mmCIF file of C-alpha atoms in Angstrom:
data_model
loop_
_atom_site.group_PDB
_atom_site.id
_atom_site.type_symbol
_atom_site.label_atom_id
_atom_site.label_comp_id
_atom_site.label_asym_id
_atom_site.label_seq_id
_atom_site.Cartn_x
_atom_site.Cartn_y
_atom_site.Cartn_z
ATOM 1 C CA MET A 226 74.543 191.527 69.255
ATOM 2 C CA ASN A 227 71.347 192.927 67.256
ATOM 3 C CA LEU A 228 71.463 193.459 63.754
ATOM 4 C CA ASP A 229 69.047 195.850 61.901
ATOM 5 C CA LEU A 230 69.899 194.566 58.152
ATOM 6 C CA LYS A 231 67.855 196.566 55.863
ATOM 7 C CA ILE A 232 67.540 193.002 53.835
ATOM 8 C CA ARG A 233 64.303 194.824 51.877
ATOM 9 C CA GLN A 234 67.694 196.602 49.469
ATOM 10 C CA ASP A 235 69.174 192.722 48.580
ATOM 11 C CA VAL A 236 66.132 190.344 48.646
ATOM 12 C CA ASN A 237 62.766 190.563 46.489
ATOM 13 C CA ASP A 238 60.221 192.489 48.333
ATOM 14 C CA THR A 239 57.547 189.865 47.798
ATOM 15 C CA ILE A 240 59.817 187.757 49.405
ATOM 16 C CA VAL A 241 60.829 189.703 52.171
ATOM 17 C CA ASP A 242 56.937 189.748 52.643
ATOM 18 C CA TYR A 243 56.385 186.589 53.641
ATOM 19 C CA ALA A 244 59.636 186.511 55.348
ATOM 20 C CA GLU A 245 58.237 189.062 58.095
ATOM 21 C CA SER A 246 54.911 187.091 57.979
ATOM 22 C CA ALA A 247 54.541 184.333 61.026
ATOM 23 C CA GLU A 248 54.077 181.205 58.995
ATOM 24 C CA ALA A 249 57.507 181.936 57.586
ATOM 25 C CA GLY A 250 59.324 180.317 59.495
ATOM 26 C CA LEU A 251 63.149 179.649 59.319
ATOM 27 C CA LEU A 252 64.617 181.055 55.951
ATOM 28 C CA SER A 253 67.933 180.360 54.323
ATOM 29 C CA ALA A 254 69.194 183.353 52.434
ATOM 30 C CA VAL A 255 73.245 183.859 50.572
ATOM 31 C CA PHE A 256 74.628 187.651 49.993
ATOM 32 C CA GLY A 257 76.621 188.439 47.903
ATOM 33 C CA PRO A 258 78.979 191.417 48.299
ATOM 34 C CA ASP A 259 77.504 193.729 46.758
ATOM 35 C CA THR A 260 75.080 194.087 48.951
ATOM 36 C CA ASP A 261 74.284 196.359 52.614
ATOM 37 C CA THR A 262 73.999 192.592 54.259
ATOM 38 C CA PHE A 263 77.374 191.222 53.113
ATOM 39 C CA ALA A 264 79.035 194.332 54.633
ATOM 40 C CA ALA A 265 77.183 194.114 57.657
ATOM 41 C CA LEU A 266 77.599 191.082 58.011
ATOM 42 C CA SER A 267 81.000 191.379 57.588
ATOM 43 C CA ASP A 268 81.315 193.942 60.463
ATOM 44 C CA VAL A 269 80.186 191.693 62.274
ATOM 45 C CA GLU A 270 82.255 188.755 61.380
ATOM 46 C CA ARG A 271 85.308 191.048 62.299
ATOM 47 C CA ALA A 272 83.549 192.316 65.444
ATOM 48 C CA LEU A 273 83.377 189.068 66.457
ATOM 49 C CA PHE A 274 87.024 187.322 64.629
ATOM 50 C CA PRO A 275 89.591 189.895 64.498
ATOM 51 C CA GLU A 276 91.592 187.293 62.555
ATOM 52 C CA ILE A 277 89.720 188.043 59.665
ATOM 53 C CA VAL A 278 91.652 190.812 58.609
ATOM 54 C CA ASP A 279 94.405 188.623 57.772
ATOM 55 C CA LEU A 280 91.626 186.978 55.260
ATOM 56 C CA PRO A 281 93.345 186.531 51.453
ATOM 57 C CA PRO A 282 90.426 188.507 48.780
ATOM 58 C CA GLY A 283 88.476 185.653 47.651
ATOM 59 C CA ASN A 284 84.972 185.228 45.683
ATOM 60 C CA TYR A 285 83.815 184.736 48.636
ATOM 61 C CA ALA A 286 78.846 185.181 50.334
ATOM 62 C CA PHE A 287 77.818 185.007 52.967
ATOM 63 C CA TRP A 288 75.545 181.926 53.809
ATOM 64 C CA ALA A 289 72.969 183.835 56.269
ATOM 65 C CA ILE A 290 69.287 181.961 58.061
ATOM 66 C CA MET A 291 66.689 183.741 59.151
ATOM 67 C CA GLU A 292 63.102 183.847 60.937
ATOM 68 C CA GLY A 293 60.539 187.127 60.737
ATOM 69 C CA GLY A 294 63.142 189.552 58.811
ATOM 70 C CA ARG A 295 66.022 188.964 61.668
ATOM 71 C CA VAL A 296 69.495 187.606 60.267
ATOM 72 C CA LEU A 297 70.635 185.336 63.261
ATOM 73 C CA HIS A 298 72.920 183.123 61.920
ATOM 74 C CA ALA A 299 76.000 183.450 59.375
ATOM 75 C CA MET A 300 78.554 182.054 57.374
ATOM 76 C CA ARG A 301 81.324 182.991 54.801
ATOM 77 C CA LEU A 302 81.953 181.303 51.892
ATOM 78 C CA SER A 303 84.448 180.546 49.732
ATOM 79 C CA PHE A 304 83.324 179.539 46.454
ATOM 80 C CA PRO A 305 86.072 178.306 44.239
ATOM 81 C CA THR A 306 88.811 180.468 42.684
ATOM 82 C CA VAL A 307 91.874 179.731 39.993
ATOM 83 C CA CYS A 308 95.526 180.578 41.763
ATOM 84 C CA ARG A 309 98.250 178.306 41.269
ATOM 85 C CA GLY A 310 96.279 177.378 38.218
ATOM 86 C CA LEU A 311 94.011 175.626 40.420
ATOM 87 C CA LEU A 312 90.296 176.270 40.164
ATOM 88 C CA ALA A 313 89.154 175.224 44.290
ATOM 89 C CA PRO A 314 87.509 176.695 46.545
ATOM 90 C CA PHE A 315 89.883 179.176 49.810
ATOM 91 C CA GLN A 316 90.159 175.946 52.488
ATOM 92 C CA ILE A 317 92.173 174.466 49.067
ATOM 93 C CA HIS A 318 94.511 177.295 48.301
ATOM 94 C CA GLU A 319 94.799 178.334 52.323
ATOM 95 C CA LEU A 320 96.915 174.406 52.277
ATOM 96 C CA ILE A 321 98.790 175.096 49.549
ATOM 97 C CA ARG A 322 100.058 179.260 50.722
ATOM 98 C CA SER A 323 101.023 176.331 54.016
ATOM 99 C CA GLY A 324 103.196 175.043 51.471
ATOM 100 C CA GLN A 325 102.347 171.494 52.717
ATOM 101 C CA ARG A 326 100.856 169.878 49.841
ATOM 102 C CA THR A 327 101.096 171.624 46.156
ATOM 103 C CA ALA A 328 98.300 172.669 42.999
ATOM 104 C CA ARG A 329 98.546 169.191 41.519
ATOM 105 C CA GLN A 330 99.317 166.775 44.167
ATOM 106 C CA PHE A 331 95.094 168.424 45.912
ATOM 107 C CA ALA A 332 94.252 167.921 41.902
ATOM 108 C CA GLU A 333 95.808 164.777 41.696
ATOM 109 C CA GLU A 334 94.411 163.097 44.822
ATOM 110 C CA TYR A 335 91.294 164.724 44.836
ATOM 111 C CA GLU A 336 90.590 163.187 41.556
ATOM 112 C CA GLU A 337 91.842 159.796 42.694
ATOM 113 C CA ARG A 338 88.741 159.933 45.313
ATOM 114 C CA GLY A 339 86.094 160.638 42.723
ATOM 115 C CA HIS A 340 85.659 164.744 43.377
ATOM 116 C CA ILE A 341 85.920 167.666 41.193
ATOM 117 C CA LEU A 342 87.752 170.642 43.576
ATOM 118 C CA ALA A 343 85.763 173.066 41.428
ATOM 119 C CA HIS A 344 82.295 171.661 42.569
ATOM 120 C CA LEU A 345 83.048 172.786 46.840
ATOM 121 C CA ILE A 346 82.506 175.713 48.264
ATOM 122 C CA SER A 347 84.499 176.682 51.319
ATOM 123 C CA ALA A 348 83.319 177.298 55.088
ATOM 124 C CA GLU A 349 85.313 180.280 56.340
ATOM 125 C CA THR A 350 83.571 181.441 59.278
ATOM 126 C CA HIS A 351 79.945 180.359 60.995
ATOM 127 C CA PHE A 352 79.144 182.952 63.887
ATOM 128 C CA ARG A 353 75.661 183.722 65.886
ATOM 129 C CA VAL A 354 74.646 187.183 65.285
ATOM 130 C CA GLU A 355 72.656 187.703 67.880
ATOM 131 C CA ASP A 356 72.876 186.678 71.255
ATOM 132 C CA LYS A 357 71.587 183.115 72.476
ATOM 133 C CA ALA A 358 69.304 184.674 74.522
ATOM 134 C CA ASP A 359 66.907 186.138 70.978
ATOM 135 C CA TYR A 360 67.651 182.906 69.611
ATOM 136 C CA PRO A 361 63.820 181.791 68.750
ATOM 137 C CA SER A 362 64.876 177.815 68.651
ATOM 138 C CA PRO A 363 68.606 176.276 68.212
ATOM 139 C CA VAL A 364 69.924 177.272 64.586
ATOM 140 C CA GLY A 365 72.652 175.376 64.365
ATOM 141 C CA LEU A 366 71.703 172.025 62.525
ATOM 142 C CA PRO A 367 68.854 174.142 60.606
ATOM 143 C CA SER A 368 72.085 175.919 58.823
ATOM 144 C CA TYR A 369 73.973 173.250 57.649
ATOM 145 C CA LEU A 370 70.890 171.313 56.457
ATOM 146 C CA GLY A 371 70.026 174.414 54.702
ATOM 147 C CA LEU A 372 73.217 174.383 52.918
ATOM 148 C CA ILE A 373 73.797 170.992 51.982
ATOM 149 C CA ALA A 374 70.283 171.629 50.546
ATOM 150 C CA TYR A 375 71.930 174.334 49.052
ATOM 151 C CA CYS A 376 75.006 172.880 47.674
ATOM 152 C CA GLU A 377 72.303 169.826 46.155
ATOM 153 C CA ARG A 378 70.326 172.070 43.967
ATOM 154 C CA THR A 379 72.893 173.973 42.996
ATOM 155 C CA HIS A 380 75.156 170.901 42.072
ATOM 156 C CA ARG A 381 78.390 171.134 43.956
ATOM 157 C CA THR A 382 79.665 168.491 45.366
ATOM 158 C CA GLY A 383 80.219 169.395 48.835
ATOM 159 C CA VAL A 384 81.063 171.482 51.761
ATOM 160 C CA LEU A 385 85.409 172.110 53.110
ATOM 161 C CA GLY A 386 86.136 172.972 56.800
ATOM 162 C CA HIS A 387 87.763 173.390 59.651
ATOM 163 C CA LEU A 388 86.780 171.804 62.509
ATOM 164 C CA ASN A 389 87.450 170.841 66.223
ATOM 165 C CA ALA A 390 86.687 167.899 67.744
ATOM 166 C CA ILE A 391 83.530 168.636 69.092
ATOM 167 C CA SER A 392 82.400 169.527 65.465
ATOM 168 C CA LYS A 393 83.171 166.815 64.035
ATOM 169 C CA HIS A 394 81.929 164.287 67.567
ATOM 170 C CA GLN A 395 77.948 166.503 66.535
ATOM 171 C CA PHE A 396 78.187 165.592 62.413
ATOM 172 C CA ARG A 397 78.887 161.945 63.232
ATOM 173 C CA GLU A 398 75.751 161.813 65.817
ATOM 174 C CA ALA A 399 73.700 164.056 63.279
ATOM 175 C CA GLY A 400 74.811 160.770 60.583
ATOM 176 C CA PHE A 401 76.933 163.327 57.970
ATOM 177 C CA LEU A 402 79.913 161.475 56.612
ATOM 178 C CA VAL A 403 83.193 163.401 57.658
ATOM 179 C CA GLU A 404 86.065 162.751 56.263
ATOM 180 C CA PRO A 405 89.947 164.467 56.744
ATOM 181 C CA ALA A 406 90.463 166.979 53.490
ATOM 182 C CA SER A 407 92.908 165.193 52.603
ATOM 183 C CA THR A 408 94.499 161.932 52.667
ATOM 184 C CA HIS A 409 97.701 163.377 53.331
ATOM 185 C CA ALA A 410 98.057 162.329 57.822
ATOM 186 C CA ASP A 411 100.182 165.060 58.301
ATOM 187 C CA LEU A 412 98.486 167.842 57.182
ATOM 188 C CA TYR A 413 97.241 170.253 59.782
ATOM 189 C CA THR A 414 94.597 173.804 59.467
ATOM 190 C CA PRO A 415 97.107 176.894 60.114
ATOM 191 C CA ALA A 416 96.520 179.651 61.233
ATOM 192 C CA LEU A 417 95.510 182.443 58.975
ATOM 193 C CA ASP A 418 98.684 185.247 60.778
ATOM 194 C CA ASP A 419 101.662 182.592 60.395
ATOM 195 C CA PRO A 420 100.455 179.909 57.597
ATOM 196 C CA SER A 421 103.521 178.286 59.300
ATOM 197 C CA ILE A 422 102.373 177.116 62.728
ATOM 198 C CA MET A 423 99.348 174.565 63.329
ATOM 199 C CA ASP A 424 95.666 175.404 64.437
ATOM 200 C CA VAL A 425 95.958 172.553 66.840
ATOM 201 C CA ASP A 426 92.197 172.607 68.175
ATOM 202 C CA TYR A 427 91.070 172.926 64.335
ATOM 203 C CA THR A 428 91.621 169.829 61.992
ATOM 204 C CA PRO A 429 90.986 170.652 57.573
ATOM 205 C CA MET A 430 87.595 168.679 56.557
ATOM 206 C CA LEU A 431 85.748 167.279 53.948
ATOM 207 C CA MET A 432 81.940 166.334 54.496
ATOM 208 C CA PRO A 433 80.823 164.320 51.435
ATOM 209 C CA ILE A 434 76.957 165.411 49.959
ATOM 210 C CA ARG A 435 76.280 161.049 49.650
ATOM 211 C CA GLY A 436 75.347 158.002 51.277
ATOM 212 C CA ARG A 437 74.612 158.989 55.095
ATOM 213 C CA THR A 438 74.381 162.814 54.276
ATOM 214 C CA LYS A 439 71.813 162.437 52.200
ATOM 215 C CA THR A 440 70.633 160.184 54.564
ATOM 216 C CA ALA A 441 70.596 162.744 56.943
ATOM 217 C CA LEU A 442 69.019 165.520 55.265
ATOM 218 C CA LYS A 443 66.593 163.594 53.946
ATOM 219 C CA GLN A 444 66.028 162.690 58.447
ATOM 220 C CA PHE A 445 65.861 166.338 59.450
ATOM 221 C CA ALA A 446 64.214 167.594 55.850
ATOM 222 C CA GLU A 447 61.761 169.511 58.208
ATOM 223 C CA LEU A 448 63.862 171.058 59.434
ATOM 224 C CA VAL A 449 65.520 172.926 56.401
ATOM 225 C CA PRO A 450 65.480 176.402 55.788
ATOM 226 C CA LYS A 451 63.128 177.539 53.271
ATOM 227 C CA HIS A 452 65.254 179.585 50.411
ATOM 228 C CA VAL A 453 65.458 182.145 49.131
ATOM 229 C CA GLU A 454 66.936 182.580 45.898
ATOM 230 C CA THR A 455 69.315 185.289 45.610
ATOM 231 C CA TYR A 456 71.469 186.205 42.697
ATOM 232 C CA VAL A 457 74.172 184.655 43.892
ATOM 233 C CA ASP A 458 72.407 181.407 43.809
ATOM 234 C CA LEU A 459 72.890 182.033 40.175
ATOM 235 C CA ARG A 460 76.389 180.305 40.366
ATOM 236 C CA SER A 461 75.295 177.010 40.205
ATOM 237 C CA MET A 462 77.907 174.169 38.984
ATOM 238 C CA PRO A 463 76.448 172.266 36.322
ATOM 239 C CA GLU A 464 75.596 168.619 36.984
ATOM 240 C CA VAL A 465 78.046 165.710 36.061
ATOM 241 C CA ARG A 466 77.350 162.765 34.864
ATOM 242 C CA SER A 467 80.312 161.024 37.402
ATOM 243 C CA THR A 468 81.264 159.046 41.058
ATOM 244 C CA THR A 469 82.243 162.373 42.540
ATOM 245 C CA PRO A 470 81.220 162.800 46.544
ATOM 246 C CA SER A 471 81.063 165.606 47.983
ATOM 247 C CA SER A 472 81.771 167.703 51.259
ATOM 248 C CA VAL A 473 80.104 170.774 53.708
ATOM 249 C CA LEU A 474 81.622 171.886 56.702
ATOM 250 C CA PRO A 475 82.343 174.644 59.163
ATOM 251 C CA ILE A 476 85.813 176.987 59.995
ATOM 252 C CA ARG A 477 86.928 177.651 64.313
ATOM 253 C CA LEU A 478 83.125 176.588 65.446
#
């Protein structure tokens, strides 16, 4: 699926000139909801995931991997919002709405585990924008490496997501830490159209950005896309003096 995005409307022209040059390689950027790029990626996303229409409103942006001015790969990211008095990304609110855990239970559990919910993001979708045959090279791993680097740079402690068995295996094989999103053993991924129904193919997971994950980031440093700073990048969390671990994951790959 080819997508002709007017990236120049959303990113500084000087950066786009560089992005379209032969030596640029892969680039990453975050596009907020008031950009044409966000609207175009939303259209592609809905075509691939019809159930996304059931996704409640939230503080979303798209993480995009580009080469030569083309968007190859994208993820919908959820930045923390307040719901039931809890500042957290969409996945936590989704699990609360399904009735599996309360806001207080999540807040207490994550505090005990050394996490700050307000310093996490969640990835709600993960998709190719162009057909596989059009890829100059596989960009799945660079996309997630870039996202981890972005989280580090903006002092976020990681990313939540719903993973299937293959994705969990691939992340662990690459050396990333992958943990359950909760110590509550029966926690399940709820279906978007009916939160009381379990999606048996996925599990709520957390990838803390610490230890092996940081080591893997250094090991694959040459695969991390150069990042194009957009205004969304200004939504950085203050650096916290604590032992907070963190996570990075996709949903429903």
